[in-house]
PDB file of C-alpha atoms in Angstrom:
ATOM      1  CA  MET A 704       4.189 -22.617 -30.228  1.00 79.00           C
ATOM      2  CA  MET A 705       3.592 -20.974 -27.006  1.00 82.00           C
ATOM      3  CA  LYS A 706       0.765 -18.563 -26.681  1.00 88.00           C
ATOM      4  CA  ILE A 707       0.974 -15.317 -24.870  1.00 89.00           C
ATOM      5  CA  GLU A 708      -2.399 -15.863 -23.289  1.00 91.00           C
ATOM      6  CA  GLY A 709      -1.194 -19.113 -21.726  1.00 89.00           C
ATOM      7  CA  ILE A 710       1.997 -17.479 -20.386  1.00 90.00           C
ATOM      8  CA  ALA A 711      -0.167 -14.648 -18.795  1.00 89.00           C
ATOM      9  CA  ALA A 712      -2.606 -17.240 -17.279  1.00 90.00           C
ATOM     10  CA  PHE A 713       0.431 -19.047 -15.720  1.00 91.00           C
ATOM     11  CA  VAL A 714       1.879 -15.842 -14.269  1.00 89.00           C
ATOM     12  CA  ALA A 715      -1.451 -14.634 -13.023  1.00 88.00           C
ATOM     13  CA  VAL A 716      -2.160 -18.058 -11.229  1.00 88.00           C
ATOM     14  CA  VAL A 717       1.284 -18.041  -9.467  1.00 87.00           C
ATOM     15  CA  GLU A 718       1.182 -14.482  -8.544  1.00 83.00           C
ATOM     16  CA  SER A 719      -2.450 -14.667  -7.147  1.00 82.00           C
ATOM     17  CA  GLY A 720      -2.116 -18.011  -5.724  1.00 83.00           C
ATOM     18  CA  SER A 721      -5.329 -19.502  -7.164  1.00 85.00           C
ATOM     19  CA  VAL A 722      -7.064 -20.052 -10.561  1.00 87.00           C
ATOM     20  CA  SER A 723     -10.078 -18.172  -9.254  1.00 86.00           C
ATOM     21  CA  GLU A 724      -8.203 -15.106  -8.141  1.00 84.00           C
ATOM     22  CA  ALA A 725      -6.210 -15.242 -11.507  1.00 85.00           C
ATOM     23  CA  ALA A 726      -9.512 -15.472 -13.348  1.00 87.00           C
ATOM     24  CA  ARG A 727     -10.803 -12.366 -11.455  1.00 83.00           C
ATOM     25  CA  ARG A 728      -7.526 -10.479 -12.220  1.00 78.00           C
ATOM     26  CA  LEU A 729      -7.651 -11.439 -15.939  1.00 83.00           C
ATOM     27  CA  ARG A 730     -11.315 -10.909 -16.117  1.00 82.00           C
ATOM     28  CA  LEU A 731     -11.885 -14.307 -17.420  1.00 87.00           C
ATOM     29  CA  SER A 732     -13.853 -17.472 -16.209  1.00 90.00           C
ATOM     30  CA  LYS A 733     -11.892 -20.052 -14.222  1.00 89.00           C
ATOM     31  CA  SER A 734     -12.392 -22.678 -16.904  1.00 90.00           C
ATOM     32  CA  VAL A 735     -10.759 -20.559 -19.635  1.00 91.00           C
ATOM     33  CA  VAL A 736      -7.637 -19.918 -17.191  1.00 90.00           C
ATOM     34  CA  SER A 737      -7.392 -23.637 -16.500  1.00 89.00           C
ATOM     35  CA  GLU A 738      -7.598 -24.341 -20.238  1.00 92.00           C
ATOM     36  CA  ARG A 739      -5.026 -21.885 -21.184  1.00 90.00           C
ATOM     37  CA  LEU A 740      -2.582 -23.171 -18.388  1.00 91.00           C
ATOM     38  CA  ALA A 741      -3.127 -26.761 -19.383  1.00 90.00           C
ATOM     39  CA  GLU A 742      -2.453 -25.934 -23.104  1.00 92.00           C
ATOM     40  CA  LEU A 743       0.774 -24.065 -22.055  1.00 90.00           C
ATOM     41  CA  GLU A 744       1.883 -27.219 -20.076  1.00 89.00           C
ATOM     42  CA  LYS A 745       1.164 -29.462 -23.027  1.00 89.00           C
ATOM     43  CA  THR A 746       3.151 -27.141 -25.412  1.00 91.00           C
ATOM     44  CA  LEU A 747       6.001 -27.132 -22.904  1.00 89.00           C
ATOM     45  CA  GLY A 748       5.740 -30.831 -22.316  1.00 90.00           C
ATOM     46  CA  ALA A 749       6.016 -30.163 -18.528  1.00 90.00           C
ATOM     47  CA  MET A 750       3.794 -29.645 -15.567  1.00 91.00           C
ATOM     48  CA  LEU A 751       4.170 -26.249 -14.057  1.00 90.00           C
ATOM     49  CA  VAL A 752       2.130 -26.281 -11.097  1.00 89.00           C
ATOM     50  CA  HIS A 753       0.712 -28.949  -8.796  1.00 86.00           C
ATOM     51  CA  ARG A 754      -3.004 -28.608  -8.273  1.00 77.00           C
ATOM     52  CA  THR A 755      -4.946 -29.629  -5.106  1.00 73.00           C
ATOM     53  CA  THR A 756      -8.176 -28.638  -3.754  1.00 65.00           C
ATOM     54  CA  ARG A 757      -6.489 -26.289  -1.205  1.00 70.00           C
ATOM     55  CA  LYS A 758      -3.573 -24.745  -2.929  1.00 74.00           C
ATOM     56  CA  LEU A 759      -1.195 -24.543  -5.974  1.00 80.00           C
ATOM     57  CA  THR A 760       2.364 -25.060  -5.865  1.00 86.00           C
ATOM     58  CA  LEU A 761       5.159 -24.635  -8.319  1.00 90.00           C
ATOM     59  CA  THR A 762       6.875 -27.711  -9.726  1.00 90.00           C
ATOM     60  CA  GLU A 763      10.529 -27.487 -10.370  1.00 91.00           C
ATOM     61  CA  ASP A 764       9.978 -26.795 -14.021  1.00 90.00           C
ATOM     62  CA  GLY A 765       7.383 -24.091 -13.009  1.00 89.00           C
ATOM     63  CA  SER A 766      10.006 -22.402 -10.892  1.00 89.00           C
ATOM     64  CA  ALA A 767      12.526 -22.409 -13.651  1.00 90.00           C
ATOM     65  CA  PHE A 768      10.057 -20.958 -16.202  1.00 90.00           C
ATOM     66  CA  LEU A 769       8.408 -18.385 -13.906  1.00 89.00           C
ATOM     67  CA  GLU A 770      11.061 -15.664 -14.009  1.00 86.00           C
ATOM     68  CA  ARG A 771      11.241 -15.603 -17.862  1.00 88.00           C
ATOM     69  CA  ALA A 772       7.365 -15.835 -18.176  1.00 89.00           C
ATOM     70  CA  ALA A 773       6.869 -12.958 -15.836  1.00 85.00           C
ATOM     71  CA  ARG A 774       9.417 -10.813 -17.630  1.00 84.00           C
ATOM     72  CA  ILE A 775       7.666 -11.674 -21.017  1.00 87.00           C
ATOM     73  CA  ILE A 776       4.446 -10.388 -19.624  1.00 84.00           C
ATOM     74  CA  ARG A 777       6.023  -7.250 -18.193  1.00 78.00           C
ATOM     75  CA  GLU A 778       7.655  -6.458 -21.428  1.00 80.00           C
ATOM     76  CA  MET A 779       4.530  -7.029 -23.454  1.00 81.00           C
ATOM     77  CA  GLU A 780       2.607  -4.647 -21.090  1.00 74.00           C
ATOM     78  CA  GLU A 781       5.393  -2.042 -21.295  1.00 71.00           C
ATOM     79  CA  ALA A 782       5.326  -2.326 -24.965  1.00 75.00           C
ATOM     80  CA  GLU A 783       1.615  -1.791 -25.130  1.00 71.00           C
ATOM     81  CA  ALA A 784       1.965   1.139 -22.776  1.00 68.00           C
ATOM     82  CA  ASP A 785       4.703   2.704 -24.881  1.00 70.00           C
ATOM     83  CA  MET A 786       2.567   2.488 -28.065  1.00 72.00           C
ATOM     84  CA  ALA A 787      -0.302   4.124 -26.226  1.00 67.00           C
ATOM     85  CA  GLU A 788       1.962   6.937 -25.063  1.00 64.00           C
ATOM     86  CA  ARG A 789       2.949   7.465 -28.692  1.00 67.00           C
ATOM     87  CA  ARG A 790      -0.594   7.804 -29.418  1.00 68.00           C
ATOM     88  CA  GLY A 791      -1.099  10.322 -26.602  1.00 63.00           C
ATOM     89  CA  THR A 792      -3.301   7.903 -24.681  1.00 73.00           C
ATOM     90  CA  LEU A 793      -2.957   6.079 -21.383  1.00 83.00           C
ATOM     91  CA  SER A 794      -4.241   2.586 -21.361  1.00 82.00           C
ATOM     92  CA  GLY A 795      -3.727  -0.975 -20.254  1.00 81.00           C
ATOM     93  CA  PRO A 796      -3.757  -2.945 -16.875  1.00 83.00           C
ATOM     94  CA  LEU A 797      -2.258  -1.573 -13.713  1.00 88.00           C
ATOM     95  CA  ARG A 798      -2.012  -3.098 -10.217  1.00 89.00           C
ATOM     96  CA  ILE A 799      -1.475  -1.023  -7.052  1.00 93.00           C
ATOM     97  CA  ALA A 800      -1.665  -2.020  -3.440  1.00 92.00           C
ATOM     98  CA  ALA A 801      -2.347   0.595  -0.759  1.00 94.00           C
ATOM     99  CA  PRO A 802      -3.220   0.679   2.973  1.00 93.00           C
ATOM    100  CA  VAL A 803      -6.890   0.432   3.825  1.00 93.00           C
ATOM    101  CA  THR A 804      -7.574   3.638   5.863  1.00 93.00           C
ATOM    102  CA  PHE A 805      -5.509   5.927   3.620  1.00 95.00           C
ATOM    103  CA  GLY A 806      -7.161   4.356   0.512  1.00 94.00           C
ATOM    104  CA  ARG A 807     -10.675   4.798   1.757  1.00 94.00           C
ATOM    105  CA  LEU A 808     -10.205   8.387   3.030  1.00 95.00           C
ATOM    106  CA  HIS A 809      -7.867   9.971   0.478  1.00 96.00           C
ATOM    107  CA  LEU A 810      -6.576   7.646  -2.345  1.00 96.00           C
ATOM    108  CA  GLY A 811      -9.919   6.638  -3.724  1.00 95.00           C
ATOM    109  CA  PRO A 812     -11.331  10.178  -3.877  1.00 96.00           C
ATOM    110  CA  ALA A 813      -8.192  11.341  -5.529  1.00 97.00           C
ATOM    111  CA  LEU A 814      -8.105   8.501  -8.140  1.00 96.00           C
ATOM    112  CA  TYR A 815     -11.757   8.629  -9.199  1.00 96.00           C
ATOM    113  CA  PRO A 816     -11.408  11.793 -11.348  1.00 95.00           C
ATOM    114  CA  PHE A 817      -8.189  10.560 -12.992  1.00 96.00           C
ATOM    115  CA  LEU A 818      -9.747   7.180 -13.935  1.00 95.00           C
ATOM    116  CA  LYS A 819     -12.844   8.859 -15.238  1.00 94.00           C
ATOM    117  CA  ALA A 820     -10.637  11.041 -17.452  1.00 93.00           C
ATOM    118  CA  TYR A 821      -8.765   7.860 -18.662  1.00 91.00           C
ATOM    119  CA  PRO A 822     -11.265   5.135 -18.954  1.00 91.00           C
ATOM    120  CA  GLN A 823      -8.747   2.822 -20.891  1.00 88.00           C
ATOM    121  CA  ILE A 824      -6.736   2.322 -17.832  1.00 90.00           C
ATOM    122  CA  ALA A 825      -7.730  -1.039 -16.136  1.00 88.00           C
ATOM    123  CA  LEU A 826      -6.719  -0.509 -12.482  1.00 92.00           C
ATOM    124  CA  THR A 827      -6.817  -3.034  -9.867  1.00 89.00           C
ATOM    125  CA  LEU A 828      -6.422  -1.485  -6.471  1.00 91.00           C
ATOM    126  CA  ASP A 829      -5.869  -3.738  -3.643  1.00 90.00           C
ATOM    127  CA  MET A 830      -6.438  -2.459  -0.186  1.00 90.00           C
ATOM    128  CA  ASP A 831      -4.281  -4.231   2.372  1.00 85.00           C
ATOM    129  CA  ASP A 832      -2.456  -3.054   5.533  1.00 83.00           C
ATOM    130  CA  ARG A 833       0.056  -5.719   5.300  1.00 80.00           C
ATOM    131  CA  ARG A 834       3.563  -4.916   3.768  1.00 77.00           C
ATOM    132  CA  VAL A 835       3.269  -6.410   0.351  1.00 77.00           C
ATOM    133  CA  ASP A 836       6.275  -7.094  -1.846  1.00 76.00           C
ATOM    134  CA  PRO A 837       5.399  -5.586  -5.201  1.00 76.00           C
ATOM    135  CA  ALA A 838       7.802  -7.688  -7.115  1.00 68.00           C
ATOM    136  CA  SER A 839       6.756 -11.139  -5.945  1.00 67.00           C
ATOM    137  CA  ASP A 840       3.037 -10.217  -5.360  1.00 73.00           C
ATOM    138  CA  GLY A 841       2.788  -9.019  -8.941  1.00 75.00           C
ATOM    139  CA  TYR A 842       2.196  -5.292  -8.282  1.00 85.00           C
ATOM    140  CA  ASP A 843       3.196  -2.535 -10.493  1.00 89.00           C
ATOM    141  CA  ALA A 844       3.469  -0.254  -7.408  1.00 93.00           C
ATOM    142  CA  ILE A 845       2.469   0.120  -3.822  1.00 92.00           C
ATOM    143  CA  ILE A 846       1.403   3.143  -1.817  1.00 95.00           C
ATOM    144  CA  ARG A 847       3.198   3.132   1.574  1.00 92.00           C
ATOM    145  CA  HIS A 848       2.884   5.476   4.629  1.00 90.00           C
ATOM    146  CA  GLY A 849       6.323   5.694   6.271  1.00 84.00           C
ATOM    147  CA  ALA A 850       9.840   4.906   5.438  1.00 80.00           C
ATOM    148  CA  ILE A 851      10.742   2.440   2.627  1.00 79.00           C
ATOM    149  CA  ALA A 852      13.967   0.719   3.513  1.00 75.00           C
ATOM    150  CA  ASP A 853      13.988  -1.945   0.707  1.00 77.00           C
ATOM    151  CA  SER A 854      16.714  -1.252  -1.698  1.00 77.00           C
ATOM    152  CA  ARG A 855      14.949  -3.023  -4.354  1.00 83.00           C
ATOM    153  CA  LEU A 856      12.186  -0.389  -4.597  1.00 86.00           C
ATOM    154  CA  ILE A 857      12.241   2.867  -6.174  1.00 88.00           C
ATOM    155  CA  ALA A 858      10.225   5.361  -4.023  1.00 91.00           C
ATOM    156  CA  TRP A 859       8.495   8.588  -5.052  1.00 95.00           C
ATOM    157  CA  LYS A 860       7.137  11.067  -2.506  1.00 96.00           C
ATOM    158  CA  LEU A 861       3.518  11.826  -2.846  1.00 97.00           C
ATOM    159  CA  ALA A 862       2.929  13.923   0.227  1.00 96.00           C
ATOM    160  CA  ARG A 863       4.250  14.840   3.591  1.00 94.00           C
ATOM    161  CA  SER A 864       2.620  13.098   6.692  1.00 94.00           C
ATOM    162  CA  ARG A 865       2.344  14.921   9.883  1.00 93.00           C
ATOM    163  CA  ARG A 866       1.517  12.914  13.043  1.00 94.00           C
ATOM    164  CA  LEU A 867      -0.177  13.883  16.358  1.00 95.00           C
ATOM    165  CA  LEU A 868      -0.063  12.314  19.728  1.00 96.00           C
ATOM    166  CA  VAL A 869      -3.778  12.051  20.709  1.00 97.00           C
ATOM    167  CA  ALA A 870      -6.108  10.712  23.327  1.00 97.00           C
ATOM    168  CA  SER A 871      -9.819  11.138  24.099  1.00 98.00           C
ATOM    169  CA  PRO A 872     -11.024  13.794  26.670  1.00 97.00           C
ATOM    170  CA  ASP A 873     -12.303  10.773  28.766  1.00 97.00           C
ATOM    171  CA  TYR A 874      -8.792   9.070  28.793  1.00 97.00           C
ATOM    172  CA  ILE A 875      -7.242  12.353  29.687  1.00 96.00           C
ATOM    173  CA  GLU A 876      -9.698  13.119  32.600  1.00 96.00           C
ATOM    174  CA  GLN A 877      -9.178   9.710  33.987  1.00 96.00           C
ATOM    175  CA  PHE A 878      -5.416   9.220  33.657  1.00 95.00           C
ATOM    176  CA  GLY A 879      -4.141  12.750  33.170  1.00 94.00           C
ATOM    177  CA  LYS A 880      -2.395  14.527  30.303  1.00 94.00           C
ATOM    178  CA  PRO A 881       1.355  13.817  29.859  1.00 95.00           C
ATOM    179  CA  THR A 882       3.326  16.927  29.474  1.00 94.00           C
ATOM    180  CA  SER A 883       6.825  15.386  28.732  1.00 94.00           C
ATOM    181  CA  LEU A 884       8.288  12.475  26.799  1.00 94.00           C
ATOM    182  CA  ALA A 885       9.051  10.771  30.347  1.00 92.00           C
ATOM    183  CA  ASP A 886       5.377  11.139  31.316  1.00 94.00           C
ATOM    184  CA  LEU A 887       4.482   8.836  28.380  1.00 93.00           C
ATOM    185  CA  ASN A 888       6.006   5.764  30.057  1.00 90.00           C
ATOM    186  CA  GLY A 889       3.285   5.647  32.582  1.00 89.00           C
ATOM    187  CA  HIS A 890       0.518   5.555  29.988  1.00 94.00           C
ATOM    188  CA  ARG A 891      -1.416   3.064  27.931  1.00 94.00           C
ATOM    189  CA  GLY A 892      -0.441   3.066  24.185  1.00 95.00           C
ATOM    190  CA  ILE A 893      -2.370   2.090  21.291  1.00 95.00           C
ATOM    191  CA  PHE A 894       0.055   0.823  18.507  1.00 93.00           C
ATOM    192  CA  TYR A 895       0.015   0.080  14.847  1.00 90.00           C
ATOM    193  CA  THR A 896       1.261  -3.531  14.704  1.00 87.00           C
ATOM    194  CA  ASN A 897       2.281  -3.515  11.092  1.00 81.00           C
ATOM    195  CA  ARG A 898       5.305  -1.517  11.981  1.00 75.00           C
ATOM    196  CA  GLY A 899       6.665  -4.536  13.889  1.00 70.00           C
ATOM    197  CA  VAL A 900       7.543  -2.499  16.983  1.00 74.00           C
ATOM    198  CA  ALA A 901       5.430  -0.994  19.678  1.00 80.00           C
ATOM    199  CA  ASP A 902       6.978   2.411  20.108  1.00 85.00           C
ATOM    200  CA  TRP A 903       6.862   6.037  19.321  1.00 90.00           C
ATOM    201  CA  ARG A 904       9.878   8.018  17.903  1.00 90.00           C
ATOM    202  CA  PHE A 905      10.307  11.815  18.465  1.00 93.00           C
ATOM    203  CA  GLN A 906      12.597  14.573  17.342  1.00 90.00           C
ATOM    204  CA  THR A 907      14.450  16.599  20.111  1.00 87.00           C
ATOM    205  CA  ASP A 908      17.482  18.880  20.211  1.00 85.00           C
ATOM    206  CA  GLU A 909      19.502  16.063  21.474  1.00 84.00           C
ATOM    207  CA  GLY A 910      18.451  13.638  18.642  1.00 84.00           C
ATOM    208  CA  ALA A 911      15.775  10.926  18.182  1.00 87.00           C
ATOM    209  CA  VAL A 912      14.032   9.615  21.324  1.00 90.00           C
ATOM    210  CA  VAL A 913      12.265   6.201  21.408  1.00 89.00           C
ATOM    211  CA  ILE A 914       9.278   5.874  23.776  1.00 89.00           C
ATOM    212  CA  ARG A 915       7.964   2.416  24.571  1.00 87.00           C
ATOM    213  CA  ALA A 916       4.641   3.033  26.726  1.00 85.00           C
ATOM    214  CA  MET A 917       2.549   0.351  28.228  1.00 88.00           C
ATOM    215  CA  LEU A 918       0.924  -1.783  25.470  1.00 87.00           C
ATOM    216  CA  GLY A 919      -2.812  -1.190  25.813  1.00 89.00           C
ATOM    217  CA  LEU A 920      -3.795  -2.259  22.448  1.00 93.00           C
ATOM    218  CA  GLY A 921      -2.112  -3.308  19.244  1.00 93.00           C
ATOM    219  CA  ILE A 922      -4.034  -2.972  15.849  1.00 92.00           C
ATOM    220  CA  ASN A 923      -3.078  -3.531  12.248  1.00 90.00           C
ATOM    221  CA  ASN A 924      -5.591  -1.047  10.751  1.00 91.00           C
ATOM    222  CA  GLY A 925      -5.675   2.648  11.046  1.00 92.00           C
ATOM    223  CA  ASP A 926      -9.491   3.039  11.281  1.00 94.00           C
ATOM    224  CA  MET A 927      -9.532   0.867  14.287  1.00 95.00           C
ATOM    225  CA  LEU A 928      -6.495   2.582  15.841  1.00 95.00           C
ATOM    226  CA  HIS A 929      -8.469   5.903  15.446  1.00 96.00           C
ATOM    227  CA  ASP A 930     -11.779   4.368  16.885  1.00 97.00           C
ATOM    228  CA  ALA A 931      -9.789   2.868  19.855  1.00 97.00           C
ATOM    229  CA  ALA A 932      -8.321   6.313  20.793  1.00 97.00           C
ATOM    230  CA  ILE A 933     -11.768   7.797  20.657  1.00 98.00           C
ATOM    231  CA  ALA A 934     -13.135   5.003  22.914  1.00 97.00           C
ATOM    232  CA  GLY A 935     -10.650   6.088  25.487  1.00 97.00           C
ATOM    233  CA  LEU A 936      -8.449   2.963  25.448  1.00 96.00           C
ATOM    234  CA  GLY A 937      -5.068   4.857  25.468  1.00 96.00           C
ATOM    235  CA  ILE A 938      -2.881   7.248  23.792  1.00 97.00           C
ATOM    236  CA  ALA A 939      -2.147   6.946  19.921  1.00 96.00           C
ATOM    237  CA  LEU A 940       0.243   8.303  17.477  1.00 95.00           C
ATOM    238  CA  LEU A 941      -1.866   8.992  14.381  1.00 96.00           C
ATOM    239  CA  PRO A 942      -1.285  10.797  10.958  1.00 95.00           C
ATOM    240  CA  THR A 943      -3.334  13.980  10.550  1.00 95.00           C
ATOM    241  CA  PHE A 944      -5.067  12.393   7.376  1.00 95.00           C
ATOM    242  CA  ILE A 945      -6.769   9.975   9.920  1.00 96.00           C
ATOM    243  CA  ALA A 946      -6.959  12.046  13.258  1.00 96.00           C
ATOM    244  CA  GLY A 947      -7.695  15.591  11.710  1.00 94.00           C
ATOM    245  CA  PRO A 948     -11.440  15.638  11.871  1.00 95.00           C
ATOM    246  CA  ALA A 949     -11.551  14.065  15.387  1.00 96.00           C
ATOM    247  CA  VAL A 950      -9.126  16.644  16.633  1.00 96.00           C
ATOM    248  CA  ARG A 951     -11.074  19.457  15.076  1.00 94.00           C
ATOM    249  CA  ASP A 952     -14.433  18.339  16.496  1.00 95.00           C
ATOM    250  CA  GLY A 953     -13.048  17.547  19.962  1.00 96.00           C
ATOM    251  CA  ARG A 954     -13.374  13.735  20.011  1.00 97.00           C
ATOM    252  CA  LEU A 955      -9.593  13.534  20.285  1.00 97.00           C
ATOM    253  CA  ARG A 956      -7.190  16.039  21.818  1.00 97.00           C
ATOM    254  CA  GLU A 957      -3.654  16.618  20.810  1.00 96.00           C
ATOM    255  CA  ILE A 958      -1.051  15.955  23.472  1.00 96.00           C
ATOM    256  CA  ASP A 959       1.998  18.276  23.514  1.00 95.00           C
ATOM    257  CA  VAL A 960       4.952  16.591  25.269  1.00 94.00           C
ATOM    258  CA  GLY A 961       7.585  19.146  24.160  1.00 92.00           C
ATOM    259  CA  ALA A 962       8.872  17.251  21.130  1.00 94.00           C
ATOM    260  CA  LYS A 963       7.497  16.582  17.653  1.00 92.00           C
ATOM    261  CA  PRO A 964       7.083  12.991  16.285  1.00 92.00           C
ATOM    262  CA  GLU A 965       9.479  12.016  13.577  1.00 87.00           C
ATOM    263  CA  PRO A 966       8.309  13.237  10.189  1.00 84.00           C
ATOM    264  CA  GLU A 967       6.973  10.711   7.584  1.00 90.00           C
ATOM    265  CA  PHE A 968       5.968  10.698   3.984  1.00 94.00           C
ATOM    266  CA  ILE A 969       3.454   8.918   1.779  1.00 95.00           C
ATOM    267  CA  TYR A 970       5.212   7.152  -1.025  1.00 95.00           C
ATOM    268  CA  MET A 971       4.516   5.417  -4.151  1.00 95.00           C
ATOM    269  CA  ALA A 972       7.135   2.623  -4.844  1.00 93.00           C
ATOM    270  CA  HIS A 973       7.790   0.429  -7.880  1.00 90.00           C
ATOM    271  CA  PRO A 974      10.272  -2.347  -8.302  1.00 85.00           C
ATOM    272  CA  GLU A 975      13.873  -1.526  -9.135  1.00 81.00           C
ATOM    273  CA  GLY A 976      14.783  -2.450 -12.720  1.00 71.00           C
ATOM    274  CA  ARG A 977      11.217  -2.229 -14.019  1.00 69.00           C
ATOM    275  CA  ASN A 978      10.684   1.017 -15.962  1.00 72.00           C
ATOM    276  CA  PRO A 979       7.620   2.582 -14.650  1.00 79.00           C
ATOM    277  CA  SER A 980       4.891   3.000 -17.303  1.00 82.00           C
ATOM    278  CA  ALA A 981       3.548   6.239 -18.669  1.00 83.00           C
ATOM    279  CA  LYS A 982       0.164   5.641 -16.785  1.00 89.00           C
ATOM    280  CA  LEU A 983       1.980   4.993 -13.446  1.00 91.00           C
ATOM    281  CA  ARG A 984       3.906   8.163 -13.744  1.00 91.00           C
ATOM    282  CA  ALA A 985       0.730  10.186 -14.555  1.00 92.00           C
ATOM    283  CA  ILE A 986      -1.178   8.628 -11.596  1.00 95.00           C
ATOM    284  CA  ALA A 987       1.816   9.580  -9.307  1.00 96.00           C
ATOM    285  CA  ASP A 988       1.910  13.162 -10.692  1.00 95.00           C
ATOM    286  CA  HIS A 989      -1.858  13.386 -10.368  1.00 96.00           C
ATOM    287  CA  LEU A 990      -1.820  12.191  -6.713  1.00 97.00           C
ATOM    288  CA  LYS A 991       1.072  14.540  -5.876  1.00 96.00           C
ATOM    289  CA  LYS A 992      -0.658  17.517  -7.208  1.00 97.00           C
ATOM    290  CA  THR A 993      -4.109  16.542  -5.701  1.00 97.00           C
ATOM    291  CA  PHE A 994      -2.666  15.991  -2.126  1.00 97.00           C
ATOM    292  CA  GLY A 995      -0.616  19.206  -2.282  1.00 95.00           C
ATOM    293  CA  ASP A 996       2.375  20.643  -0.216  1.00 92.00           C
ATOM    294  CA  PRO A 997       1.289  20.810   2.552  1.00 92.00           C
ATOM    295  CA  PRO A 998      -1.263  18.250   1.992  1.00 95.00           C
ATOM    296  CA  TYR A 999      -5.004  19.371   2.036  1.00 94.00           C
ATOM    297  CA  TRP A1000      -5.768  17.297   5.163  1.00 94.00           C
ATOM    298  CA  ASP A1001      -3.309  19.326   7.320  1.00 87.00           C
ATOM    299  CA  PRO A1002      -4.167  23.140   7.476  1.00 64.00           C
ATOM    300  CA  ASP A1003      -6.875  23.034  10.047  1.00 57.00           C
ATOM    301  CA  CYS A1004      -5.117  20.729  12.648  1.00 48.00           C
TER     302      CYS A1004
END
């Protein structure tokens, strides 16, 4: 008979891409994970993954078994969470992915008191600026800044995100301060490359306007985007949760071009068809309350 531990090991190995990463995620040794996977394969009478020194790949049997195996693990975790909720407690594992800069500046400080209050929650928080797929990458939820167009995800708004067009005093002194949207076309832009397009979008009375300034620098990390703007490498469109302190102390200056950047939100999203656990809903409610409306990082900008 199959053991749930072996199924959990198989799912973790596939979702994480390696035995060592699965061991870290399950808080077990590599040898235990390998033994559980081997025992499952012996029980099923089929090899589920090809093992090489460089990577693991699913066999045909492994691909056929994965969907049901992942569903079994999800249902076990949901059942455990439901029982904990009946007892009035929040417990069990939870995996969330979040962008690096927002996580460091705001998500972590907001989460620490919550986790201290509920020590039975085993949260794995992966900080990554790439656009992860929560369903295929094994996450219960993701935190994302900006629109979520994936119809497979259910998104909850956590906070509004106001953005500012900014540049350093040195850049403005050297290249001048644009005063209209048209002026931006002649300036160097610092763009966040994970969006996939190097442009800025503004709202006007006539509708949305897209500006494609000269590409001065493309970066896939918010901290470095902020630092590059302070270094005078160009103009950047930054959320106030990053730019606020630098604008207040004068390292960056807000640029008014007569139009506001398109509004954005910070979301938590979970896969469609998967009932969010009580602990995930509790974290979302806590974050929404902690961030506030308007969010606490906005008032002084």
